[in-house]
PDB file of C-alpha atoms in Angstrom:
ATOM      1  CA  MET A   1      66.658 -33.562  -2.361  1.00  0.00           C
ATOM      2  CA  PRO A   2      63.050 -34.808  -2.255  1.00  0.00           C
ATOM      3  CA  GLY A   3      60.968 -34.812  -5.379  1.00  0.00           C
ATOM      4  CA  SER A   4      57.466 -33.494  -5.731  1.00  0.00           C
ATOM      5  CA  TRP A   5      54.373 -34.995  -7.296  1.00  0.00           C
ATOM      6  CA  ARG A   6      52.069 -32.800  -9.367  1.00  0.00           C
ATOM      7  CA  LEU A   7      49.044 -33.365 -11.555  1.00  0.00           C
ATOM      8  CA  MET A   8      49.959 -34.601 -15.013  1.00  0.00           C
ATOM      9  CA  ARG A   9      49.460 -32.423 -18.087  1.00  0.00           C
ATOM     10  CA  ASN A  10      49.088 -33.381 -21.744  1.00  0.00           C
ATOM     11  CA  SER A  11      52.534 -31.890 -22.321  1.00  0.00           C
ATOM     12  CA  ASP A  12      54.029 -34.607 -20.059  1.00  0.00           C
ATOM     13  CA  MET A  13      53.293 -37.458 -22.480  1.00  0.00           C
ATOM     14  CA  GLN A  14      56.792 -37.471 -24.002  1.00  0.00           C
ATOM     15  CA  ASP A  15      58.296 -37.884 -20.518  1.00  0.00           C
ATOM     16  CA  VAL A  16      55.774 -40.619 -19.696  1.00  0.00           C
ATOM     17  CA  SER A  17      56.752 -42.544 -22.837  1.00  0.00           C
ATOM     18  CA  ARG A  18      60.445 -42.194 -22.030  1.00  0.00           C
ATOM     19  CA  ILE A  19      60.013 -43.355 -18.431  1.00  0.00           C
ATOM     20  CA  ALA A  20      57.711 -46.250 -19.385  1.00  0.00           C
ATOM     21  CA  ALA A  21      60.209 -47.553 -21.959  1.00  0.00           C
ATOM     22  CA  ILE A  22      62.966 -47.620 -19.337  1.00  0.00           C
ATOM     23  CA  VAL A  23      61.036 -48.796 -16.280  1.00  0.00           C
ATOM     24  CA  HIS A  24      58.493 -51.188 -17.844  1.00  0.00           C
ATOM     25  CA  PRO A  25      60.096 -52.701 -20.966  1.00  0.00           C
ATOM     26  CA  ASP A  26      58.238 -55.995 -20.353  1.00  0.00           C
ATOM     27  CA  PHE A  27      54.852 -54.231 -20.158  1.00  0.00           C
ATOM     28  CA  PRO A  28      54.784 -51.915 -23.184  1.00  0.00           C
ATOM     29  CA  GLU A  29      51.759 -49.717 -23.707  1.00  0.00           C
ATOM     30  CA  ASP A  30      50.986 -47.353 -26.557  1.00  0.00           C
ATOM     31  CA  ASP A  31      51.040 -43.610 -25.919  1.00  0.00           C
ATOM     32  CA  ALA A  32      47.294 -43.582 -26.674  1.00  0.00           C
ATOM     33  CA  ILE A  33      46.678 -45.673 -23.534  1.00  0.00           C
ATOM     34  CA  PHE A  34      48.379 -43.111 -21.312  1.00  0.00           C
ATOM     35  CA  ALA A  35      46.671 -40.187 -23.063  1.00  0.00           C
ATOM     36  CA  GLU A  36      43.262 -41.806 -22.619  1.00  0.00           C
ATOM     37  CA  ARG A  37      43.831 -42.475 -18.898  1.00  0.00           C
ATOM     38  CA  LEU A  38      44.760 -38.810 -18.457  1.00  0.00           C
ATOM     39  CA  GLU A  39      41.681 -37.700 -20.383  1.00  0.00           C
ATOM     40  CA  LEU A  40      39.310 -39.995 -18.454  1.00  0.00           C
ATOM     41  CA  ALA A  41      40.647 -39.396 -14.926  1.00  0.00           C
ATOM     42  CA  PRO A  42      42.997 -36.402 -14.785  1.00  0.00           C
ATOM     43  CA  GLU A  43      42.608 -36.257 -10.991  1.00  0.00           C
ATOM     44  CA  GLY A  44      44.369 -39.641 -10.751  1.00  0.00           C
ATOM     45  CA  CYS A  45      47.370 -38.942 -12.999  1.00  0.00           C
ATOM     46  CA  PHE A  46      50.617 -37.509 -11.627  1.00  0.00           C
ATOM     47  CA  ILE A  47      54.200 -36.711 -12.559  1.00  0.00           C
ATOM     48  CA  LEU A  48      57.112 -36.917 -10.132  1.00  0.00           C
ATOM     49  CA  GLU A  49      59.708 -34.208 -10.612  1.00  0.00           C
ATOM     50  CA  LEU A  50      63.137 -34.545  -9.085  1.00  0.00           C
ATOM     51  CA  GLU A  51      65.665 -31.752  -9.496  1.00  0.00           C
ATOM     52  CA  GLY A  52      63.583 -30.245 -12.296  1.00  0.00           C
ATOM     53  CA  GLU A  53      63.263 -33.453 -14.308  1.00  0.00           C
ATOM     54  CA  ALA A  54      60.273 -35.762 -14.742  1.00  0.00           C
ATOM     55  CA  CYS A  55      61.425 -39.045 -13.244  1.00  0.00           C
ATOM     56  CA  GLY A  56      58.195 -40.849 -12.386  1.00  0.00           C
ATOM     57  CA  TYR A  57      54.498 -41.064 -13.100  1.00  0.00           C
ATOM     58  CA  MET A  58      51.290 -42.599 -11.830  1.00  0.00           C
ATOM     59  CA  PHE A  59      48.050 -43.361 -13.671  1.00  0.00           C
ATOM     60  CA  SER A  60      44.925 -44.289 -11.737  1.00  0.00           C
ATOM     61  CA  HIS A  61      41.190 -44.198 -12.292  1.00  0.00           C
ATOM     62  CA  PRO A  62      37.864 -45.460 -10.963  1.00  0.00           C
ATOM     63  CA  TRP A  63      37.119 -49.035 -11.992  1.00  0.00           C
ATOM     64  CA  LEU A  64      35.292 -52.260 -11.170  1.00  0.00           C
ATOM     65  CA  ASP A  65      36.338 -54.529  -8.317  1.00  0.00           C
ATOM     66  CA  SER A  66      38.150 -57.719  -9.354  1.00  0.00           C
ATOM     67  CA  ASP A  67      38.182 -56.615 -12.986  1.00  0.00           C
ATOM     68  CA  ILE A  68      41.630 -55.990 -14.418  1.00  0.00           C
ATOM     69  CA  PRO A  69      41.778 -53.812 -17.523  1.00  0.00           C
ATOM     70  CA  PRO A  70      43.920 -55.627 -20.103  1.00  0.00           C
ATOM     71  CA  LEU A  71      47.334 -54.112 -20.740  1.00  0.00           C
ATOM     72  CA  ASN A  72      47.684 -51.857 -23.764  1.00  0.00           C
ATOM     73  CA  THR A  73      43.917 -51.587 -24.228  1.00  0.00           C
ATOM     74  CA  LEU A  74      41.833 -48.443 -24.423  1.00  0.00           C
ATOM     75  CA  LEU A  75      39.032 -48.277 -21.854  1.00  0.00           C
ATOM     76  CA  GLY A  76      36.648 -46.213 -23.984  1.00  0.00           C
ATOM     77  CA  LYS A  77      34.921 -44.884 -20.890  1.00  0.00           C
ATOM     78  CA  LEU A  78      34.911 -45.287 -17.137  1.00  0.00           C
ATOM     79  CA  PRO A  79      32.234 -47.418 -15.476  1.00  0.00           C
ATOM     80  CA  ALA A  80      29.031 -45.630 -14.459  1.00  0.00           C
ATOM     81  CA  SER A  81      29.157 -47.276 -11.025  1.00  0.00           C
ATOM     82  CA  PRO A  82      32.813 -47.825 -10.118  1.00  0.00           C
ATOM     83  CA  GLN A  83      33.668 -50.001  -7.105  1.00  0.00           C
ATOM     84  CA  THR A  84      37.378 -49.304  -6.612  1.00  0.00           C
ATOM     85  CA  TRP A  85      40.045 -46.747  -7.425  1.00  0.00           C
ATOM     86  CA  TYR A  86      42.450 -48.663  -9.686  1.00  0.00           C
ATOM     87  CA  LEU A  87      46.176 -47.938  -9.802  1.00  0.00           C
ATOM     88  CA  HIS A  88      46.911 -48.668 -13.449  1.00  0.00           C
ATOM     89  CA  ASP A  89      50.629 -47.903 -13.413  1.00  0.00           C
ATOM     90  CA  ILE A  90      53.306 -46.304 -11.310  1.00  0.00           C
ATOM     91  CA  ALA A  91      56.875 -45.984 -12.550  1.00  0.00           C
ATOM     92  CA  LEU A  92      59.954 -44.409 -11.014  1.00  0.00           C
ATOM     93  CA  MET A  93      63.277 -43.938 -12.720  1.00  0.00           C
ATOM     94  CA  PRO A  94      66.234 -45.488 -10.859  1.00  0.00           C
ATOM     95  CA  GLN A  95      67.398 -42.114  -9.498  1.00  0.00           C
ATOM     96  CA  ALA A  96      63.987 -41.612  -7.830  1.00  0.00           C
ATOM     97  CA  ARG A  97      63.839 -44.979  -6.068  1.00  0.00           C
ATOM     98  CA  SER A  98      64.675 -45.537  -2.405  1.00  0.00           C
ATOM     99  CA  ARG A  99      64.001 -41.878  -1.648  1.00  0.00           C
ATOM    100  CA  GLY A 100      60.557 -42.275  -0.092  1.00  0.00           C
ATOM    101  CA  GLN A 101      58.793 -40.940  -3.188  1.00  0.00           C
ATOM    102  CA  THR A 102      56.089 -43.604  -3.420  1.00  0.00           C
ATOM    103  CA  SER A 103      54.472 -43.386   0.026  1.00  0.00           C
ATOM    104  CA  PRO A 104      53.183 -39.793  -0.305  1.00  0.00           C
ATOM    105  CA  ILE A 105      51.497 -40.372  -3.665  1.00  0.00           C
ATOM    106  CA  ILE A 106      49.966 -43.663  -2.520  1.00  0.00           C
ATOM    107  CA  ARG A 107      48.552 -41.942   0.582  1.00  0.00           C
ATOM    108  CA  HIS A 108      47.165 -39.266  -1.738  1.00  0.00           C
ATOM    109  CA  LEU A 109      45.674 -42.009  -3.914  1.00  0.00           C
ATOM    110  CA  PHE A 110      43.860 -43.379  -0.847  1.00  0.00           C
ATOM    111  CA  SER A 111      42.353 -39.941  -0.264  1.00  0.00           C
ATOM    112  CA  ILE A 112      41.256 -39.720  -3.923  1.00  0.00           C
ATOM    113  CA  GLY A 113      39.481 -43.062  -3.578  1.00  0.00           C
ATOM    114  CA  GLN A 114      37.813 -41.958  -0.346  1.00  0.00           C
ATOM    115  CA  ALA A 115      36.716 -38.660  -1.892  1.00  0.00           C
ATOM    116  CA  ALA A 116      35.093 -40.664  -4.703  1.00  0.00           C
ATOM    117  CA  ASP A 117      33.262 -42.778  -2.049  1.00  0.00           C
ATOM    118  CA  LEU A 118      35.046 -45.931  -3.183  1.00  0.00           C
ATOM    119  CA  PRO A 119      35.786 -48.517  -0.486  1.00  0.00           C
ATOM    120  CA  THR A 120      39.046 -49.795  -1.963  1.00  0.00           C
ATOM    121  CA  VAL A 121      42.131 -48.991  -3.990  1.00  0.00           C
ATOM    122  CA  SER A 122      43.297 -51.875  -6.170  1.00  0.00           C
ATOM    123  CA  LEU A 123      46.244 -52.751  -8.381  1.00  0.00           C
ATOM    124  CA  VAL A 124      48.167 -55.569 -10.033  1.00  0.00           C
ATOM    125  CA  ALA A 125      51.556 -56.103  -8.409  1.00  0.00           C
ATOM    126  CA  VAL A 126      54.229 -57.129 -10.932  1.00  0.00           C
ATOM    127  CA  ASN A 127      57.980 -57.640 -10.977  1.00  0.00           C
ATOM    128  CA  GLY A 128      58.022 -59.172  -7.512  1.00  0.00           C
ATOM    129  CA  SER A 129      56.596 -56.042  -5.880  1.00  0.00           C
ATOM    130  CA  GLN A 130      53.977 -57.845  -3.787  1.00  0.00           C
ATOM    131  CA  GLY A 131      55.959 -57.361  -0.553  1.00  0.00           C
ATOM    132  CA  PHE A 132      56.220 -53.613  -1.140  1.00  0.00           C
ATOM    133  CA  TRP A 133      52.479 -53.336  -1.667  1.00  0.00           C
ATOM    134  CA  GLN A 134      51.770 -55.446   1.418  1.00  0.00           C
ATOM    135  CA  HIS A 135      53.933 -53.010   3.388  1.00  0.00           C
ATOM    136  CA  MET A 136      51.704 -50.219   2.024  1.00  0.00           C
ATOM    137  CA  GLY A 137      48.625 -52.022   3.417  1.00  0.00           C
ATOM    138  CA  PHE A 138      47.449 -53.919   0.335  1.00  0.00           C
ATOM    139  CA  GLU A 139      46.370 -57.550   0.572  1.00  0.00           C
ATOM    140  CA  ASP A 140      46.577 -60.210  -2.118  1.00  0.00           C
ATOM    141  CA  VAL A 141      43.058 -61.122  -3.214  1.00  0.00           C
ATOM    142  CA  SER A 142      43.996 -62.936  -6.422  1.00  0.00           C
ATOM    143  CA  SER A 143      41.429 -65.515  -7.413  1.00  0.00           C
ATOM    144  CA  GLU A 144      40.945 -68.323  -9.879  1.00  0.00           C
ATOM    145  CA  LYS A 145      38.642 -65.952 -11.812  1.00  0.00           C
ATOM    146  CA  LEU A 146      41.554 -63.551 -12.331  1.00  0.00           C
ATOM    147  CA  LYS A 147      44.256 -66.151 -12.986  1.00  0.00           C
ATOM    148  CA  GLU A 148      44.272 -65.899 -16.793  1.00  0.00           C
ATOM    149  CA  LYS A 149      44.277 -62.084 -16.804  1.00  0.00           C
ATOM    150  CA  LEU A 150      47.082 -61.990 -14.226  1.00  0.00           C
ATOM    151  CA  LEU A 151      49.200 -64.339 -16.347  1.00  0.00           C
ATOM    152  CA  SER A 152      49.055 -61.757 -19.152  1.00  0.00           C
ATOM    153  CA  TYR A 153      51.178 -59.518 -16.856  1.00  0.00           C
ATOM    154  CA  ASP A 154      53.694 -62.045 -15.516  1.00  0.00           C
ATOM    155  CA  ASP A 155      53.802 -65.375 -13.670  1.00  0.00           C
ATOM    156  CA  ALA A 156      54.034 -63.693 -10.265  1.00  0.00           C
ATOM    157  CA  ALA A 157      51.398 -60.976 -10.846  1.00  0.00           C
ATOM    158  CA  ARG A 158      48.951 -60.551  -7.956  1.00  0.00           C
ATOM    159  CA  TYR A 159      45.696 -58.610  -7.692  1.00  0.00           C
ATOM    160  CA  MET A 160      45.900 -56.574  -4.502  1.00  0.00           C
ATOM    161  CA  VAL A 161      43.428 -54.400  -2.622  1.00  0.00           C
ATOM    162  CA  HIS A 162      43.701 -51.764   0.096  1.00  0.00           C
ATOM    163  CA  ARG A 163      40.463 -51.413   2.076  1.00  0.00           C
TER     164      ARG A 163
END
């Protein structure tokens, strides 16, 4: 049975915390980070429901090109002149993986970026996911300038962009 993505609500934060703790134990973020992302860019925050249960989420927002927001840090506000739509985090519970759940929301993310007149969608690929993101049309544009910030994620983290 396919799942369905819907816009996130404040009432989803408990599910987000639960999913994040399971899927991203090496990249912990406070609940306040997720709540702020939802407040700042609700149009870029989604919940995946599968058989009536929240089993995935995505947080995204407008941001600056080649500028990676530090993990577990409040943004305060979005940039006045964003240059990219930034995929902050996507997480799927094991039961939601390998079911084709990611492609539809990523395609929707591209349309959000286009609607905001932003030329790119960007993200940091972690946990060896670079190949997946390349398959989705992203290219690795990591640079020496970003090296230190990328290392704060993991040794294999890559800054990737879809044009």
